[in-house]
XYZ file of C-alpha atoms in Angstrom:
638
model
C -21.364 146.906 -77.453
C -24.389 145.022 -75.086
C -24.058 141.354 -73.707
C -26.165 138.386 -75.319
C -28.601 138.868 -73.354
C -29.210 142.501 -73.797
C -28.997 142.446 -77.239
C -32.673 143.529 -79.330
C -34.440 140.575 -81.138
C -32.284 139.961 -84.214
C -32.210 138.243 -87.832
C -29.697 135.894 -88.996
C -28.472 137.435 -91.695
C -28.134 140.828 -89.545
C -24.991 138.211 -87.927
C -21.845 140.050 -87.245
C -18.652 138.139 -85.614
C -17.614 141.450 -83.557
C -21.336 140.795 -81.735
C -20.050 137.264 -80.861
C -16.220 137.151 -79.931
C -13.348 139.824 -79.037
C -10.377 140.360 -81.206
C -7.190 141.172 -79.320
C -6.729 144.637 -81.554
C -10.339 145.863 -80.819
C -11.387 144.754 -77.379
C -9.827 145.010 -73.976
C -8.177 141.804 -72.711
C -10.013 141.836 -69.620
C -13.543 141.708 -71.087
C -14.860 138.741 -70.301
C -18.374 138.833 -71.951
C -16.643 137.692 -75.619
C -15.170 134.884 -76.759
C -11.849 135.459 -77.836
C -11.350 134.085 -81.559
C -8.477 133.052 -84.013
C -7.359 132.163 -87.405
C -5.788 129.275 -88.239
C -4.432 128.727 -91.904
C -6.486 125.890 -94.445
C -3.495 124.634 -95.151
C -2.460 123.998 -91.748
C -5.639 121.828 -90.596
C -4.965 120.369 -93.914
C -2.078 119.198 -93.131
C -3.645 118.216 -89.462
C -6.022 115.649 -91.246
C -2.909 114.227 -93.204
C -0.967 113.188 -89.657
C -4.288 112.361 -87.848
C -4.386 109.693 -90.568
C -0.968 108.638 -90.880
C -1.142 108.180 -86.987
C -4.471 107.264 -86.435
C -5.980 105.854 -89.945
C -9.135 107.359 -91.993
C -11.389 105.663 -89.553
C -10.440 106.924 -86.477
C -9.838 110.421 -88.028
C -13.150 110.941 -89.513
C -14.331 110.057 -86.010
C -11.704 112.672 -84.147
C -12.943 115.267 -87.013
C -16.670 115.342 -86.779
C -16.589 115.087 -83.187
C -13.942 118.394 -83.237
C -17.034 120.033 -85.665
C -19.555 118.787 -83.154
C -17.915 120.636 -80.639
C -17.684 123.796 -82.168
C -21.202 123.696 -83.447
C -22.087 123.135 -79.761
C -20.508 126.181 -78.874
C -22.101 128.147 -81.448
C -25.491 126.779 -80.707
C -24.760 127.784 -77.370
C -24.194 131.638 -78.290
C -27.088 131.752 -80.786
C -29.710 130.007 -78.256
C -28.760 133.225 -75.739
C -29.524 135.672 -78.163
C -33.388 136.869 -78.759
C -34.656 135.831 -82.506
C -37.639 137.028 -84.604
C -38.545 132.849 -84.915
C -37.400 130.045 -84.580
C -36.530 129.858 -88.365
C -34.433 132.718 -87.798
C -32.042 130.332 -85.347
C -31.680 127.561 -87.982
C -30.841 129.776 -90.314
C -28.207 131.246 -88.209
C -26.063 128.083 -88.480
C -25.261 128.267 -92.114
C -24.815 131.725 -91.409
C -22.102 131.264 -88.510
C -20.620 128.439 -90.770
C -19.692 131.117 -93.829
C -18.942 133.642 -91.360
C -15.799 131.322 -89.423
C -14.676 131.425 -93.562
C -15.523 127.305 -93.012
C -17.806 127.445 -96.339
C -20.166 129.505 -97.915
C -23.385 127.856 -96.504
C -26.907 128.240 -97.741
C -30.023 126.406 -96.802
C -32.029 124.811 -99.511
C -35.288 123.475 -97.553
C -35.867 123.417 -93.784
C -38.859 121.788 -92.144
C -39.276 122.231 -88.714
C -41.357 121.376 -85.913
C -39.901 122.055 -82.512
C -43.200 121.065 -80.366
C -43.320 118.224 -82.239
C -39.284 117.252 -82.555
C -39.463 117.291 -86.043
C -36.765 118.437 -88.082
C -35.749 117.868 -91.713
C -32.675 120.328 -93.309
C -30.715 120.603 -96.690
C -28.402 123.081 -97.417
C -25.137 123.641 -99.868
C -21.640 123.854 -98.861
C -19.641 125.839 -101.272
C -15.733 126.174 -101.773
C -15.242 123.827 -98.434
C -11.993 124.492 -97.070
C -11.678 120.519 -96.302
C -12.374 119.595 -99.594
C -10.177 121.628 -101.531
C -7.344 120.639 -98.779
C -8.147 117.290 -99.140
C -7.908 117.439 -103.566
C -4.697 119.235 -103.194
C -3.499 116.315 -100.404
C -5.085 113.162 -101.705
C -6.053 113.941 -105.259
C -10.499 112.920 -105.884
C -11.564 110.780 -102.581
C -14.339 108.133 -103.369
C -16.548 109.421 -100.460
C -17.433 112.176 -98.612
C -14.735 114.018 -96.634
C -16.172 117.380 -95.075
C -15.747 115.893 -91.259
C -15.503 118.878 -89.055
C -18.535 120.716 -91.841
C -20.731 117.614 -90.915
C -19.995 117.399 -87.487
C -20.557 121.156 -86.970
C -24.205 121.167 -88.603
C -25.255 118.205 -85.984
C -23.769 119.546 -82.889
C -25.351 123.012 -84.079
C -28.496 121.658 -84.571
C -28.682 119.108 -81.821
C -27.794 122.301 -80.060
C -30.740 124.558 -80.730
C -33.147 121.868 -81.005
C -32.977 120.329 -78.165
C -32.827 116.798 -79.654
C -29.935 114.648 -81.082
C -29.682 115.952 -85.016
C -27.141 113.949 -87.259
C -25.996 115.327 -91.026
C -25.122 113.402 -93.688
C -22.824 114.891 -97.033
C -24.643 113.150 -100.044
C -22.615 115.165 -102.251
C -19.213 116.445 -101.802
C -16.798 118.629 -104.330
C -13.771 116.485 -102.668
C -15.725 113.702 -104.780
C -15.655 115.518 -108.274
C -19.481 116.945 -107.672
C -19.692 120.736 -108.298
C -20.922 121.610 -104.792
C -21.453 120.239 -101.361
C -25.027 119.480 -100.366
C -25.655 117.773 -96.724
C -29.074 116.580 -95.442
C -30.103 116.830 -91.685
C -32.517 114.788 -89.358
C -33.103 113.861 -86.372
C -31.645 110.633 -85.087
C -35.593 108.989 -85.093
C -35.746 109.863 -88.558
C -32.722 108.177 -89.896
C -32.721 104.901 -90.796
C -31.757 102.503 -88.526
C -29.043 100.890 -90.811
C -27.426 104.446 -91.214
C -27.132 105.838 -87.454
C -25.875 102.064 -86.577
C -23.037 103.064 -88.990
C -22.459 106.214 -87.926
C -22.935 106.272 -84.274
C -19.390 104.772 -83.418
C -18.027 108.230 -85.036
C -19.794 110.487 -82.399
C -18.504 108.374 -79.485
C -14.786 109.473 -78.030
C -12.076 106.673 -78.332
C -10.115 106.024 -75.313
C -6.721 105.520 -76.538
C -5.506 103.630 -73.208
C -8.702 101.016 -73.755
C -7.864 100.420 -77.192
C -3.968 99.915 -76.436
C -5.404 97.715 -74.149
C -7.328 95.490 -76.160
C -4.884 95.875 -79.182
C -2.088 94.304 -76.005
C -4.559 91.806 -75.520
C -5.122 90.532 -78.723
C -1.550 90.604 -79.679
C -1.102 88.440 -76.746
C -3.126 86.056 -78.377
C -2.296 86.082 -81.521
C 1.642 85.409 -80.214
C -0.100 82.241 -78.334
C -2.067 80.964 -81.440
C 1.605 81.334 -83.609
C 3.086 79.125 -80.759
C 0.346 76.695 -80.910
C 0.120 76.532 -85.158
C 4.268 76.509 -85.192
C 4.187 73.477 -82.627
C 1.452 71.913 -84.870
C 3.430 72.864 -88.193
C 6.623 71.252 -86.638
C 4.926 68.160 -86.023
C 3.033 67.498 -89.146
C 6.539 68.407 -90.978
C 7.937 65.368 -89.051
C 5.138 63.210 -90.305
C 5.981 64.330 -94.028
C 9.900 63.561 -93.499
C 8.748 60.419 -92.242
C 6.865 59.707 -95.860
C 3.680 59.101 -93.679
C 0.211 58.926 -95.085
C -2.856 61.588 -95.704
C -4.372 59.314 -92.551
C -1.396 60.182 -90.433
C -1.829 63.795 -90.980
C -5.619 64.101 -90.155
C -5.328 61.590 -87.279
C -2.268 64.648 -85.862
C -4.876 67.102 -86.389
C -7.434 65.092 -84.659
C -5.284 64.023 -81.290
C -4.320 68.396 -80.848
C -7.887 70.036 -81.907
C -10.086 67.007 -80.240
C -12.094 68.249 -83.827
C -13.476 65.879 -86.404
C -11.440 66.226 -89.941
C -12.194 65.409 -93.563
C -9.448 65.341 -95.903
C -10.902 64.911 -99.686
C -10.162 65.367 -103.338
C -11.870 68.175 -105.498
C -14.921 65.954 -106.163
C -15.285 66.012 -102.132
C -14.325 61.501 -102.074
C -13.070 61.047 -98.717
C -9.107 60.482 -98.932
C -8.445 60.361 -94.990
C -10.405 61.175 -91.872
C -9.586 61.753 -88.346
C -11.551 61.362 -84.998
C -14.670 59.557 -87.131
C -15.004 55.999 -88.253
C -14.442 55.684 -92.120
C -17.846 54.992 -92.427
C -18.726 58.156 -90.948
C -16.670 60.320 -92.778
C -18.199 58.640 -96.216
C -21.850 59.505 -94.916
C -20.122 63.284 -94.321
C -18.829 63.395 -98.001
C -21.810 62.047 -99.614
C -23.637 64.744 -98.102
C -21.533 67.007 -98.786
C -21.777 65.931 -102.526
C -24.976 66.719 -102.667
C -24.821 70.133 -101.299
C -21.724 71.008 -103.867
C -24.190 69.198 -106.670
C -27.197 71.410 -105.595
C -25.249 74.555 -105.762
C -24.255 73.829 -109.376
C -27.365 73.088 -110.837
C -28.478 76.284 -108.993
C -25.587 78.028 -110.960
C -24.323 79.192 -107.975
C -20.684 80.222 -107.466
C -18.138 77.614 -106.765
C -15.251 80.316 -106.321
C -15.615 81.246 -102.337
C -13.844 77.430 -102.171
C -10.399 78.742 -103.697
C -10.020 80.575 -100.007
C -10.476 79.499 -96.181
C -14.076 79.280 -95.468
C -17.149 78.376 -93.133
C -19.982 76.408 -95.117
C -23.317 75.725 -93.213
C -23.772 72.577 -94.969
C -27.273 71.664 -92.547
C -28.366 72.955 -89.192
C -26.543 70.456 -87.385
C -23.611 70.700 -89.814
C -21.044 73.063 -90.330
C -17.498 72.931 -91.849
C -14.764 75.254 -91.843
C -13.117 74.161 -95.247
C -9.535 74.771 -96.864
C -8.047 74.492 -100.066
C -5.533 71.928 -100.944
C -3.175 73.402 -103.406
C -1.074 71.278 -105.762
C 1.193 73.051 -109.031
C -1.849 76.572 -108.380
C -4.616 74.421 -108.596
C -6.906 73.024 -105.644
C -6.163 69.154 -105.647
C -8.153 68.737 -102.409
C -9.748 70.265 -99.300
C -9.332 69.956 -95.397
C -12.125 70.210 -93.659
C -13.140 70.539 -89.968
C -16.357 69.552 -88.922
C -18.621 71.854 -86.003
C -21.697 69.700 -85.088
C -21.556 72.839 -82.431
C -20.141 75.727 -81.322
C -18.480 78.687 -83.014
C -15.374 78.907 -85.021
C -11.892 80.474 -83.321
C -9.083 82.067 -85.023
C -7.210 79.797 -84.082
C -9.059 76.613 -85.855
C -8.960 78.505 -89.282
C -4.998 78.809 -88.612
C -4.307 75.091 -87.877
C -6.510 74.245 -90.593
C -4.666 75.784 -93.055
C -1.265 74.278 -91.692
C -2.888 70.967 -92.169
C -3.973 72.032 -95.584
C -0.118 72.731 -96.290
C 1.048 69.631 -95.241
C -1.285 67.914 -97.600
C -0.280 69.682 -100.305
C 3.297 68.583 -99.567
C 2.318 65.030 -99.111
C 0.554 65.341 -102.762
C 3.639 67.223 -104.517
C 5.971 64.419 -102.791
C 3.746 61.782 -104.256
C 3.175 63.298 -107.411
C 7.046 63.442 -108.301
C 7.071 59.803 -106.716
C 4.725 58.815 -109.554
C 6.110 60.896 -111.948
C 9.451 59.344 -111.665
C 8.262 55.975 -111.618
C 5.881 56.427 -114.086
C 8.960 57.320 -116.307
C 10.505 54.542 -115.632
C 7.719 51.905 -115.938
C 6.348 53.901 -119.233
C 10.440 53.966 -120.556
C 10.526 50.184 -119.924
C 7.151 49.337 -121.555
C 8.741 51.371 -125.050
C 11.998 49.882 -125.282
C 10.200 46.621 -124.787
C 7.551 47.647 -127.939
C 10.864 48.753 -129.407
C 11.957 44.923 -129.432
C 15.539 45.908 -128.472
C 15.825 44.731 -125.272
C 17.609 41.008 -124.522
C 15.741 38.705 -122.259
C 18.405 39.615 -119.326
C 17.815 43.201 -119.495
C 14.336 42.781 -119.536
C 14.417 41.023 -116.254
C 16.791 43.597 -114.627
C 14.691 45.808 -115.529
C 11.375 44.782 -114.430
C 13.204 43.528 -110.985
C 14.455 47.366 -110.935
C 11.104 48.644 -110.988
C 9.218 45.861 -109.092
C 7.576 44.392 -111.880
C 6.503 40.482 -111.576
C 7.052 38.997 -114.986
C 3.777 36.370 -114.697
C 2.537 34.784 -118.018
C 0.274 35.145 -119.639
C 0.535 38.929 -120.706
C -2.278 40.901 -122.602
C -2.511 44.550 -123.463
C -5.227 47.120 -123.232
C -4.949 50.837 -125.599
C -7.529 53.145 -124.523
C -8.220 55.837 -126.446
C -10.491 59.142 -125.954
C -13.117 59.853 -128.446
C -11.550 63.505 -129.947
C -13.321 66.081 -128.134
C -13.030 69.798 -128.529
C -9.702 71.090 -125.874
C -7.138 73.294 -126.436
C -3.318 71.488 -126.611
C -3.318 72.662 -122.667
C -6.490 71.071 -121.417
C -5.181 67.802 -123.406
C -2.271 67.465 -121.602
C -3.772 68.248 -118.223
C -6.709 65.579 -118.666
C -3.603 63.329 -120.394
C -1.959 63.630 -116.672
C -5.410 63.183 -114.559
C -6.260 60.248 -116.182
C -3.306 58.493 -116.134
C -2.614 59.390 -112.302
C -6.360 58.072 -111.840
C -5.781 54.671 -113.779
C -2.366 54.405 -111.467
C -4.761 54.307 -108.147
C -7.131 52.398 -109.804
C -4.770 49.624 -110.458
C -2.916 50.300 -107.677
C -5.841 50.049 -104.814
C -6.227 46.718 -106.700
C -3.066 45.598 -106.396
C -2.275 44.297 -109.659
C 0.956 44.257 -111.624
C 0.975 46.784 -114.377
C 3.103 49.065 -116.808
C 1.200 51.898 -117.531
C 2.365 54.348 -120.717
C 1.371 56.405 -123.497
C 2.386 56.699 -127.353
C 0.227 58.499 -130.117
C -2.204 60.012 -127.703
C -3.352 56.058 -126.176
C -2.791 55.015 -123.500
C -1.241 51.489 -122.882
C -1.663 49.201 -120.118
C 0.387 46.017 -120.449
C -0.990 43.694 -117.549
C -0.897 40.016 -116.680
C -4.109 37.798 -116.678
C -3.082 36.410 -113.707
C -2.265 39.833 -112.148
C -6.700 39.911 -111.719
C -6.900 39.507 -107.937
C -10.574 38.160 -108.126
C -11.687 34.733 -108.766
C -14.790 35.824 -110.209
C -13.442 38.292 -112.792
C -12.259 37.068 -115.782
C -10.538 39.353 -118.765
C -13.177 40.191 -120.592
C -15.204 41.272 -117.011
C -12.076 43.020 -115.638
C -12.024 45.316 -118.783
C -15.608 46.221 -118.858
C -15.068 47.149 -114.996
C -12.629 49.223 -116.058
C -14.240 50.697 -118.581
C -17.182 51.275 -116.019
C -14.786 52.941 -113.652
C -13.351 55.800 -117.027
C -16.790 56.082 -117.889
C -17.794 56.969 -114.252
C -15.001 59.119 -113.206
C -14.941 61.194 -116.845
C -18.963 61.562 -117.647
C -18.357 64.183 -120.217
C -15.819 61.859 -122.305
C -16.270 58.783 -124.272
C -13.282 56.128 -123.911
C -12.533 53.183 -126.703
C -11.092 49.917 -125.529
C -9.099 47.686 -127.544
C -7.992 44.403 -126.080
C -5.169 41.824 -127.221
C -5.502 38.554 -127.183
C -2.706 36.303 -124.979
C 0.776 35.863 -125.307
C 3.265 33.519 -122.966
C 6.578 36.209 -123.957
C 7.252 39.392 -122.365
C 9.194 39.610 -125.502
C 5.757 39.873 -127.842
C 4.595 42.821 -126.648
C 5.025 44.665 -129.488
C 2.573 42.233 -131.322
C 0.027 42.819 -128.301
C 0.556 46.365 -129.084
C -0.844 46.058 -132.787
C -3.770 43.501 -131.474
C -4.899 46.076 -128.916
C -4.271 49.348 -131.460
C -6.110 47.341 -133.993
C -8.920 46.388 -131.906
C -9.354 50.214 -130.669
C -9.209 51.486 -134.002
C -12.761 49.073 -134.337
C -14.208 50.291 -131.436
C -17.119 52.818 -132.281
C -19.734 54.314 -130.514
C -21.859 51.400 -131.150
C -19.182 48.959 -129.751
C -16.808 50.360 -127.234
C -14.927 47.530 -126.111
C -13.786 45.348 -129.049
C -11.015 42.346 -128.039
C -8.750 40.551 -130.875
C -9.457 37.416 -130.133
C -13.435 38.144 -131.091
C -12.409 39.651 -134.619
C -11.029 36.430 -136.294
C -9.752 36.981 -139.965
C -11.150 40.737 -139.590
C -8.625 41.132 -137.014
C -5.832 40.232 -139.323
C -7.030 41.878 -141.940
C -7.291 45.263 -140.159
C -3.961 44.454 -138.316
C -1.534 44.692 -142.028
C -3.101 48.429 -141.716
C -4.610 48.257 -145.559
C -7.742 49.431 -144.615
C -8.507 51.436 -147.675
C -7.916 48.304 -149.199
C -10.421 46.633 -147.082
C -12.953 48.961 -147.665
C -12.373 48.669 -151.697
C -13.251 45.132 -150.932
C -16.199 45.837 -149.454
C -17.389 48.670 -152.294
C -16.629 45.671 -155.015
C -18.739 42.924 -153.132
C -21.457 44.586 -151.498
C -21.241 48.075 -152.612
C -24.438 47.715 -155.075
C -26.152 46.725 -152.392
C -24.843 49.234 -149.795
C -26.140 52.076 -152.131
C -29.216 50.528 -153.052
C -30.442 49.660 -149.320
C -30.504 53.226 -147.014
C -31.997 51.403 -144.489
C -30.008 48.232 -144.511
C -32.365 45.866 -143.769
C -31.845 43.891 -147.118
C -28.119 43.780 -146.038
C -28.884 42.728 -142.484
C -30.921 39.898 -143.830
C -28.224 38.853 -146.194
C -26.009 38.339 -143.048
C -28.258 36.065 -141.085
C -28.907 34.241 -144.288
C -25.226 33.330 -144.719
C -24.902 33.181 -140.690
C -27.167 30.346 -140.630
C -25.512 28.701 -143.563
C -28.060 29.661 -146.579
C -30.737 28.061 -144.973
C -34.207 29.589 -145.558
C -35.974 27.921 -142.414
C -33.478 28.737 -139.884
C -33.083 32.471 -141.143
C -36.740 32.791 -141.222
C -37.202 31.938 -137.741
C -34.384 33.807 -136.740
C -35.276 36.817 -138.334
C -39.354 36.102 -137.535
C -39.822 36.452 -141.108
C -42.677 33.851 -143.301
C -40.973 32.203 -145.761
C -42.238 33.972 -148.397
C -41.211 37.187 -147.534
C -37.655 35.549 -146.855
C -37.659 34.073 -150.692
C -38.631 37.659 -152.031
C -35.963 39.129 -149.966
C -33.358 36.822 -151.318
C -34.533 37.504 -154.625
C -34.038 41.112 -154.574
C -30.192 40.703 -152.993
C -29.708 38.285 -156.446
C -31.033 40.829 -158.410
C -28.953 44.379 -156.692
C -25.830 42.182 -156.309
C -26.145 40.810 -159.785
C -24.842 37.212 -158.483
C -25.923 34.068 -156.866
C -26.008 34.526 -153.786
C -26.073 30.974 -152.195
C -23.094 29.962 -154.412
C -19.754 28.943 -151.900
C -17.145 31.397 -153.272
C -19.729 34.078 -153.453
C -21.187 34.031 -150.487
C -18.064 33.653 -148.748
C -16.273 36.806 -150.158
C -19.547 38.744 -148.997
C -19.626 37.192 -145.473
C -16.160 38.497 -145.008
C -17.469 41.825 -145.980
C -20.262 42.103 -143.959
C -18.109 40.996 -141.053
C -15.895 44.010 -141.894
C -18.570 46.113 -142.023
C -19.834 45.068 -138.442
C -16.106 45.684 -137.267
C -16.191 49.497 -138.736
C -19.299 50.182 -136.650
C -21.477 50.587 -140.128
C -23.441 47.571 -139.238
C -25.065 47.188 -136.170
C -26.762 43.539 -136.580
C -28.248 43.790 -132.775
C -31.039 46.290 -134.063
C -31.830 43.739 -137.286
């Protein structure tokens, strides 16, 4: 047998391994002109792949197995490029042929374009019954991407070879994957997009293991110095919960280690402490920050990414690395670092979300804190409706719980209009509301009890309780119907308001004033007090309202059914208003008198009754003022 070089111009398939290397049983060991070759079992490089991966991971293994293919397609290239061909067709084709001849995979090109003046190359070819992908089935079971390393690696480092120019293959189908056969695709690196070879390129480049021990040293190093620095930091703001500080205390901690600006806010982003700004400041910074959050929903963007740790790039000057407050699995708040500047360490995300902890304990501490009380104060204002309580118990009891017993009382009942919510979502809205009526009263200082029975909620207050000079009962309850109204947008609240009693021990007949007056409310009318209602208030309060509204079907029903409109029935209330006088109740109404008289003629002739006679008119008065009272009546638009 002739060296390489001596060998006659050849075809690829006329390939024979004895031309190429020596086998110990056919060629003298001393013959240096052939490569010496051996077998090694599929199973066993199988098995290879399975402790490169355990030791080294799938990244670093794909990387150590195309660059072993590269290697060997080198060498091949090396062989084939000393051996004379027909064409230059002839040497590409003798890669797939090598590849099935090593017992790799049965190799065939598909379509080769090639241009070697130009250093232009384009190749596809199949890969059937791959030894690495049947290995890797009967390892790993189906793999979700390509897995023929060493195949891939061997066609660029072959090619790259020959050519003269860096070639890189790609396996767009793989049998490892569930596809029938293998099929790769080869180009040059120039002809690959950019976004692939970036991706790729690390695989081709050799690790140095002592580097990346190294840099893995390194970075353990720091990490071990950023747990010393969030432990100290954890210890501390533990301290500052023990010692039952404030959500001010905690940021203004954060603020004297980091040097960094911090928000801490509810879910609606309202500023609940801030550290290293001036309050003012930190309002601007949550009002802002409101309008980014509202932005995003109109936009119907995705709200989720806040459940988790993240950096926001609210403006360009503006950045915050924002945390979740958790309270019972459910954000009650975020922390919030602000970066006017500068990039975000590690490190910063870590104390964050200590700080983030700590304010979630704060919250559950004062959550059970109102709970408890709440329990108290709301078990206190029911034995007191329950009218059991002696006078002494009653003021051991509001001593106990640090309520001032200041005359004169008065009760509000709020109720929610019925809206559709599953038994769940009642009780959590139930719980928000009442914890948000506790700071409302609370940041204003007044003396409450604050408690619930048949889905209302009661607030039993004093009069005198209302801190501001300016605000008188009636005001103080529209503000507070301002501030439901505001803070629940979607919901429509009912107010009912007693009138005044000088006993703590009435408040069970403040109860049935207030209940009464709620039951009045409408949509029309959403804030109804006793003391307006007169003798409808009494009426309404012995509960016989079917019996009311007989009343009102036997004295103005006629009239009711007759007028859809009910202008002829708003006219007979200003008439008997204004005491049955025609002049006053036609300039009231901006009627001429004539059209007044024909008016009043008509209600004499549907009601079948005089309608300016004393007992008459006074039995329909009292039903049109019962009437107003159940909302059907709404004289304002008359």
């Amino acid at each position: 047998m002739g060296t390489l070089k001596s060998m006659k111009t050849m075809r690829a398939k006329d390939l024979d391994l004895n031309k190429l290397y020596k086998f110990i049983n056919q060629q003298d060991k001393a013959d240096s002109e052939h490569e010496r070759i051996i077998t090694v079992p599929t199973s066993a490089l199988g098995t290879l792949r399975q402790e490169l991966i355990a030791t080294l991971g799938p990244e670093r293994t794909k990387g150590f197995l195309l660059r072993y293919g590269w290697h060997c397609g080198v060498s091949d290239g090396i062989k084939m490029k000393g051996m004379s061909w027909e064409n230059e067709n002839e040497l590409i084709w003798a890669g797939p042929k090598m590849h099935s001849l090593h017992g790799i995979v049965e190799s065939e090109p598909l379509f080769t374009k090639v241009d070697f003046s130009n250093g232009v190359l384009h190749f596809e070819g199949t890969w059937k019954n791959s030894y690495e992908a049947k290995e890797y089935i009967n390892l790993f079971g189906f793999s979700a991407h390509p897995c023929c390393h060493t195949l891939v690696g061997y066609a660029s480092g072959y090619l790259s070879t020959i050519f003269g120019k860096k070639v890189i293959a790609q396996e767009v189908q793989c049998e490892a994957m569930g596809d029938e056969i293998c099929l790769c695709v080869c180009k040059t690196v120039d002809e690959w997009d950019t976004e692939f070879w970036t991706k790729e390129s690390k695989y081709y480049e050799p690790n140095n293991i002592s580097d990346e021990l190294d840099q893995t040293y390194g970075k353990l190093i720091e990490e071990r110095d950023n747990l010393d620095k969030t432990f100290h930091i954890h210890n501390r703001l533990m301290k500052e919960i023990l010692r039952e500080s404030d959500l001010s205390s905690i940021a203004s901690i954060q603020h004297q280690i980091t040097s960094m600006p911090i928000l801490i806010e509810d879910t609606n982003f309202d500023l609940l402490a801030v550290g290293g700004l001036s309050e003012q400041e930190g309002l601007q910074y949550s009002k802002h920050m409101k309008t980014v959050m509202n932005t995003r929903k109109n936009k119907k963007q995705s709200l989720k990414d806040l459940d988790k740790t993240i950096l926001l790039e609210v403006a360009n000057d503006h950045k915050r690395l924002i945390s979740p407050i958790f309270l019972h699995q459910k954000i009650a708040g975020y922390c919030t670092f602000l970066y006017p500047e500068g990039t975000v360490k590690e490190l910063d995300r870590m104390i964050l979300e200590r700080a983030a902890v700590a304010c979630s304990i704060y919250l559950l501490n004062e959550r059970t804190r109102f709970n408890t009380e709440q329990r108290m104060r709301g078990s206190f204002l029911e034995d007191l409706l329950s009218q059991q309580l002696p006078i002494d118990e009653i003021i051991n009891r509001a001593h106990n719980i640090d309520f001032k017993l200041n005359e004169p009382y008065f009760m509000i009942v709020l109720n929610r209009c019925n809206a559709r919510s599953t038994l769940k979502e009642e009780l959590e809205f139930s719980d928000q509301l009442m914890a948000n009526l506790l700071t409302f009263f609370k940041n204003k200082q007044m003396n409450i009890l604050l408690g619930q029975k048949s889905r209302n909620v009661m607030i039993l207050l004093s009069e005198s309780s209302i801190s501001k000079p300016e605000l008188n009962k009636k005001n103080f309850c529209k503000e507070l119907l301002s501030y439901c109204s505001e803070k629940y947008p979607r919901h429509k609240f009912k107010f009912g308001i007693s009138s005044n009693c000088d006993s703590i021990e009435e408040v069970s007949n403040l109860y049935e004033e207030s209940l009464t007056s709620s039951k009045i409310a409408n949509h029309h009318k959403n804030l109804v007090f006793y003391d307006d209602l007169g003798i409808i208030g009494i009426l309404f309060k012995s509960e016989n309202s079917r019996e009311i509204k007989r009343f009102i079907d036997k004295t103005i029903g006629s009239l009711i059914q007759e007028d859809k409109n009910m202008e002829l029935t708003k006219t007979l209330h200003h008439y008997l208003n204004n005491g049955c006088n025609v002049h006053k109740t036609a300039r009231v109404m901006n009627f001429s008198i004539g059209g007044l008289r024909y008016r009043l003629q008509r209600l004499n002739e549907i009601l079948q009754t005089d309608i300016n006679s004393p007992c008459a008119n006074y039995e329909m008065y009292l039903a049109l003022q019962s009437l107003i009272a159940l909302g059907e009546l709404d004289i304002d638009e008359g």
